[in-house]
Short mmCIF file of C-alpha atoms and ligand atoms in Angstrom, two decimals:
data_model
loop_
_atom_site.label_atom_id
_atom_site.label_comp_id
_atom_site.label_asym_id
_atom_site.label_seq_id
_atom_site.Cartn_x
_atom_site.Cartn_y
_atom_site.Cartn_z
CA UNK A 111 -16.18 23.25 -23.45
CA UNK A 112 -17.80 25.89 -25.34
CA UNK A 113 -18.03 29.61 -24.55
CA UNK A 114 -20.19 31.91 -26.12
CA UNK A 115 -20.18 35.88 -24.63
CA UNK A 116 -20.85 35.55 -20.95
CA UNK A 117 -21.17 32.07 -20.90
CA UNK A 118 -19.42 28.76 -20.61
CA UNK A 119 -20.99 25.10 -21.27
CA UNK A 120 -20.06 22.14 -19.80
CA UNK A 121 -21.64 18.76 -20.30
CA UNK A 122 -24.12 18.83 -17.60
CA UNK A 123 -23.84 22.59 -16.58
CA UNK A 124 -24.14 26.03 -17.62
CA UNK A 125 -22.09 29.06 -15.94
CA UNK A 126 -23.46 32.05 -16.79
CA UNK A 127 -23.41 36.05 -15.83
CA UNK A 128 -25.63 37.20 -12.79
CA UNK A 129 -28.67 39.29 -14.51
CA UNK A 130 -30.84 41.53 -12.24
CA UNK A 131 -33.43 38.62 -12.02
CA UNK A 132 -30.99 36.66 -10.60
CA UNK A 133 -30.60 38.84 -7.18
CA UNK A 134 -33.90 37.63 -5.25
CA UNK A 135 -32.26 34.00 -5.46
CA UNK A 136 -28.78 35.05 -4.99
CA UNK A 137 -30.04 37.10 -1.71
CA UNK A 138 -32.23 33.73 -1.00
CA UNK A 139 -29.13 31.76 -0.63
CA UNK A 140 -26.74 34.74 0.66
CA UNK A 141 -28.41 34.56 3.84
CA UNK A 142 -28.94 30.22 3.77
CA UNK A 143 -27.01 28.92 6.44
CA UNK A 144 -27.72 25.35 4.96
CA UNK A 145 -26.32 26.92 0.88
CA UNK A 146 -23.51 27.45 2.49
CA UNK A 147 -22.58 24.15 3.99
CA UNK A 148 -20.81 23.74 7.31
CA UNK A 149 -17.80 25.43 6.12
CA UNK A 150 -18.66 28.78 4.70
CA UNK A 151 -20.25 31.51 6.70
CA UNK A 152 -23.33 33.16 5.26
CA UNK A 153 -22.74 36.40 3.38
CA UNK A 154 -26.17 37.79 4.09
CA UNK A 155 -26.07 40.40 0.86
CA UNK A 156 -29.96 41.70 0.67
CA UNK A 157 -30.80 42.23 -3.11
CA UNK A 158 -30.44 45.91 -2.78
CA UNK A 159 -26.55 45.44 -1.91
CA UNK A 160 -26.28 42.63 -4.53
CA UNK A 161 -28.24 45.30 -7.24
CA UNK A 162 -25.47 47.69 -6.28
CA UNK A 163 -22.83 44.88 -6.93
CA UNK A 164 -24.16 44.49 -9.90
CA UNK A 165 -24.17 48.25 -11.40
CA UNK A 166 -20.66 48.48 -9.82
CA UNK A 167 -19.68 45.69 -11.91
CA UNK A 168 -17.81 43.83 -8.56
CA UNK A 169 -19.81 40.99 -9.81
CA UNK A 170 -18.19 41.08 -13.72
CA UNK A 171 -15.36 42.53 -14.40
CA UNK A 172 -11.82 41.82 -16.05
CA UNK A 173 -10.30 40.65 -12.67
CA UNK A 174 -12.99 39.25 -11.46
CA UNK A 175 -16.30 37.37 -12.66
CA UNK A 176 -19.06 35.50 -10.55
CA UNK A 177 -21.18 32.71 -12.36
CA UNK A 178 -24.60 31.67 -11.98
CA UNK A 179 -24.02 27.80 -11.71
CA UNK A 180 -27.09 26.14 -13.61
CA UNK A 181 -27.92 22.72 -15.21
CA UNK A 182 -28.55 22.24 -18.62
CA UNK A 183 -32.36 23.16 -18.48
CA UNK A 184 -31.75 26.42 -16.47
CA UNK A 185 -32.20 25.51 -13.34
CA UNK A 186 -29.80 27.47 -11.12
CA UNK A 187 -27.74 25.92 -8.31
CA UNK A 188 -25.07 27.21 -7.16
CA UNK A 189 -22.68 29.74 -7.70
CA UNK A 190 -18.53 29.97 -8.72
CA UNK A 191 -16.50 33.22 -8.82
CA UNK A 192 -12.56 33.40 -9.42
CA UNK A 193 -10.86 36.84 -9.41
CA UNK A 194 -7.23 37.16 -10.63
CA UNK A 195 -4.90 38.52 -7.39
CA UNK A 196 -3.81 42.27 -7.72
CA UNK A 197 -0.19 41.21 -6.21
CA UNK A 198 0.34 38.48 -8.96
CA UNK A 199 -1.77 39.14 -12.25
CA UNK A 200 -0.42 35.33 -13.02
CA UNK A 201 -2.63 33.96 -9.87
CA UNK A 202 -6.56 33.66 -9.66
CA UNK A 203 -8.28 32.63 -6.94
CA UNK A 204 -12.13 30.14 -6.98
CA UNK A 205 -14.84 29.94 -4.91
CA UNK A 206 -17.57 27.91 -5.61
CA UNK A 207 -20.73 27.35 -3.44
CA UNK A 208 -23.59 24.15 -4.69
CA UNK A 209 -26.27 26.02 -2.86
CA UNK A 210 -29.07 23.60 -3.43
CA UNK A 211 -28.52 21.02 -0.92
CA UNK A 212 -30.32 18.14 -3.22
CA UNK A 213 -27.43 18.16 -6.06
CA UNK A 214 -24.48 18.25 -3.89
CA UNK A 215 -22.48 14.92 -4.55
CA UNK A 216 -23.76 14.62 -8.33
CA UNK A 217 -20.60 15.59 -9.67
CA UNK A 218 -21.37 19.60 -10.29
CA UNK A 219 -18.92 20.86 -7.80
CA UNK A 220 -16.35 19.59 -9.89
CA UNK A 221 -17.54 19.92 -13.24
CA UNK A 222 -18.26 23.21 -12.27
CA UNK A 223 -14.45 24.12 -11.35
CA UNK A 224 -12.65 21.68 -14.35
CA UNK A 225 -14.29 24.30 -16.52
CA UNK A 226 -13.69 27.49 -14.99
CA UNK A 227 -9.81 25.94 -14.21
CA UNK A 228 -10.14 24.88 -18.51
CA UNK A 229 -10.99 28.56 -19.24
CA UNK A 230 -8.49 30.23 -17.33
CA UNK A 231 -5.96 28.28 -18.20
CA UNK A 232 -6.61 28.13 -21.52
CA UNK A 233 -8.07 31.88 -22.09
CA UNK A 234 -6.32 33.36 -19.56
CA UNK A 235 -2.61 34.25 -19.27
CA UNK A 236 -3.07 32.78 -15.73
CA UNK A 237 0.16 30.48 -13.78
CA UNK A 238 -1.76 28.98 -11.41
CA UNK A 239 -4.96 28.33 -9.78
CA UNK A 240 -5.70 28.84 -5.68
CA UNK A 241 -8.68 27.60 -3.39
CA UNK A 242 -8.90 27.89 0.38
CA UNK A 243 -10.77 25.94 1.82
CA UNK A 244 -11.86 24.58 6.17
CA UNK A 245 -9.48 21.68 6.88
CA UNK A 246 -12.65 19.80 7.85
CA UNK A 247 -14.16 20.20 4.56
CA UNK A 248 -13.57 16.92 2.90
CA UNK A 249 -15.95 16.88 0.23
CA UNK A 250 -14.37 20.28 -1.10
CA UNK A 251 -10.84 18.56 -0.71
CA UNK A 252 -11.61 14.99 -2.58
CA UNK A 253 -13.31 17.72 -5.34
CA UNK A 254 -9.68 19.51 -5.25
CA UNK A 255 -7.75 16.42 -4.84
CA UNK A 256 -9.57 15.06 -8.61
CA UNK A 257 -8.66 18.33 -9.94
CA UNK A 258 -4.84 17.64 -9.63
CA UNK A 259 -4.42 20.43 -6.61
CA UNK A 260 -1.95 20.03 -3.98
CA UNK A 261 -2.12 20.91 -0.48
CA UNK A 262 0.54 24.11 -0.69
CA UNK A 263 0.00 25.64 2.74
CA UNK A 264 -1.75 25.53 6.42
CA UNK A 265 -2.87 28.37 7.67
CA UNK A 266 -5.67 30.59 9.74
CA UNK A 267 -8.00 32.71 7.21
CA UNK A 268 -10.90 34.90 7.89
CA UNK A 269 -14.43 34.09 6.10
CA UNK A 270 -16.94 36.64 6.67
CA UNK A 271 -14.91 37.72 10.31
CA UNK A 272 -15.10 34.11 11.20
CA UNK A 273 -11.34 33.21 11.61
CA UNK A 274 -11.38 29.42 9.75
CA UNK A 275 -8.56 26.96 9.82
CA UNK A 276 -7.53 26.42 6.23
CA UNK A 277 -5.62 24.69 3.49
CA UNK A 278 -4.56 26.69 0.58
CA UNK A 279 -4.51 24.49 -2.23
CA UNK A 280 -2.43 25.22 -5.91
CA UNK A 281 -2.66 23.92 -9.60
CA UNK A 282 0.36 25.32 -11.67
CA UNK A 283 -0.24 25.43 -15.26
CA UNK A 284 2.86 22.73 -15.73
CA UNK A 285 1.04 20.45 -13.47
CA UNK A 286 -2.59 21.66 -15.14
CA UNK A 287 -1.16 20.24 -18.52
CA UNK A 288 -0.18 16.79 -17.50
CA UNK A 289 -3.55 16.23 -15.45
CA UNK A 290 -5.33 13.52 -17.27
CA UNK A 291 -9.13 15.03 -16.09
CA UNK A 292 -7.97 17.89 -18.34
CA UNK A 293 -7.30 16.10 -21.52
CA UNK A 294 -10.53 15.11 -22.77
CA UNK A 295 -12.66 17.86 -21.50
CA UNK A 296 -15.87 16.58 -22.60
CA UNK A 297 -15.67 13.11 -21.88
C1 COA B 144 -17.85 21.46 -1.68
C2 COA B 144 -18.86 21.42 -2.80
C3 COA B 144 -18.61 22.58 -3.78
C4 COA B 144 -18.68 20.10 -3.57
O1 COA B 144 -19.61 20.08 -4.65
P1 COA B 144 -20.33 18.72 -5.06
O2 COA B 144 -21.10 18.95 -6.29
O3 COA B 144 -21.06 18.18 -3.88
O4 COA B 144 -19.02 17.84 -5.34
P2 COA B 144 -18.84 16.52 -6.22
O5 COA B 144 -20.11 15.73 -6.22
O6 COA B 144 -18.26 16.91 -7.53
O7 COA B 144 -17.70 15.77 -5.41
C5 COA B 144 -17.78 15.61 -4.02
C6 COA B 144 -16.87 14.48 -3.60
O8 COA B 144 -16.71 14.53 -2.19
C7 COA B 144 -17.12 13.30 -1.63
N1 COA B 144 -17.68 13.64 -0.32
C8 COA B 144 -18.84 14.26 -0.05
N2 COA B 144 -18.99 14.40 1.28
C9 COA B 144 -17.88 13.89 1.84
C10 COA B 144 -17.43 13.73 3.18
N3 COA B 144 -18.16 14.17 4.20
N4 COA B 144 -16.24 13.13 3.39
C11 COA B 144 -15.49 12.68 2.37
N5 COA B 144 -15.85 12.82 1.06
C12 COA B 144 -17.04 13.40 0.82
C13 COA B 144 -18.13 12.74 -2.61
O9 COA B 144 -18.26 11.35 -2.45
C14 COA B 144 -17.46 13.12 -3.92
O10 COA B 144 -16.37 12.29 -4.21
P3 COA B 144 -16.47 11.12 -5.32
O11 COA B 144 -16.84 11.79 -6.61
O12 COA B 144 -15.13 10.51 -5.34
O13 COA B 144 -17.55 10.20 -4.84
C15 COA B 144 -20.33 21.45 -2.26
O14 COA B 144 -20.48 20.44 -1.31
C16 COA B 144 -20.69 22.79 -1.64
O15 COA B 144 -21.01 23.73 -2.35
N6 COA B 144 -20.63 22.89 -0.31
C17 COA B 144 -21.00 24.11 0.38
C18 COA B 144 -20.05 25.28 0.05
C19 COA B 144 -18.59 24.90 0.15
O16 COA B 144 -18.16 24.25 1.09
N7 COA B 144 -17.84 25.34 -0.86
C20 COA B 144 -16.41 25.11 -0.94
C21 COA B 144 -15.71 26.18 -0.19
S1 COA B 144 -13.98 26.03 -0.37
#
């Protein structure tokens, strides 16, 4: 993994701060049923509201950071955010969306969050990791499952006012340190 400024490198992937000439795409997909999968409700952000996002700095900050997800040549394709809970500084929360439909099941989604999970763990004075996600989405859970989460609660969650039923799954940093997908990073 490297990191320079506002970005991290993986072997396949760049994740990278959201620029203004980002916000026509990021609108593009905030209102894509189909970048959103079957599981996550549609934000529908026009780029005006995203613009103000941005100036706000919602989108970057030192609690919380969104990432353009792109492949090595720059093409963008998908998105991953984490933001660090205001009840437990020692607890940060991903989300990460492969918006174009063509590179799902390629590996990203998880190379994507191994990195972001490497740099928080590793930069960050973080205890462990959390992900909701639908109980129905199962290629979301075999990405979490590879990632050395466990299931750590059931429960009801709202996504965009649509109430969801959920799994909240944890890495803790002792479990984080033993996982062999972490060891070897760029393998
Ligand atoms: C969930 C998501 C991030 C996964 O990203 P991805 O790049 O497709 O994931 P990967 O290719 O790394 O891994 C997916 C795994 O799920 C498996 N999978 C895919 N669809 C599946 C299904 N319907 N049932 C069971 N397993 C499935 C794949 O085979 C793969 O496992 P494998 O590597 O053992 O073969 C992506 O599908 C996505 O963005 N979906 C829409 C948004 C979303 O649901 N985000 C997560 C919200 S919590």
């Amino acid at each position: 993994m490297t990191i320079f400024g506002n970005r991290i490198f993986t072997v396949r992937l760049q994740l990278r701060r959201i620029e203004l000439e980002d916000l026509q795409l990021l609108a593009r997909w905030s209102g894509d049923p189909q970048a959103h999968g079957q599981y996550l409700t549609p934000e529908n952000h026009s780029v005006d509201h995203l613009g103000m996002q941005l100036r706000a700095g919602v989108l970057w900050n030192e609690r919380n950071k969104t990432f353009l997800i792109e492949l090595r040549d720059g093409e963008p394709i998908g998105t991953i955010q984490y933001w660090i809970r205001s009840e437990d500084p020692g607890a940060a929360v991903i989300a990460v969306k492969i918006a174009r439909t063509e590179e799902r099941n390629k590996g990203y989604g998880t190379e994507a969050q191994k990195y972001l999970i490497l740099f928080l763990f590793n930069r960050l004075a973080i205890r462990r990791i959390e992900m909701y996600t639908d109980v129905n989405n199962l290629a979301q859970q075999r990405c979490l499952r590879k990632l050395g989460f466990e299931l750590a609660q059931s429960l009801s969650y709202a996504d965009q006012q649509v109430q969801r039923l959920g799994s909240l799954y944890r890495l803790d940093r002792q479990r984080f340190v033993h996982e062999p997908i972490y060891q070897y990073p760029d393998a």
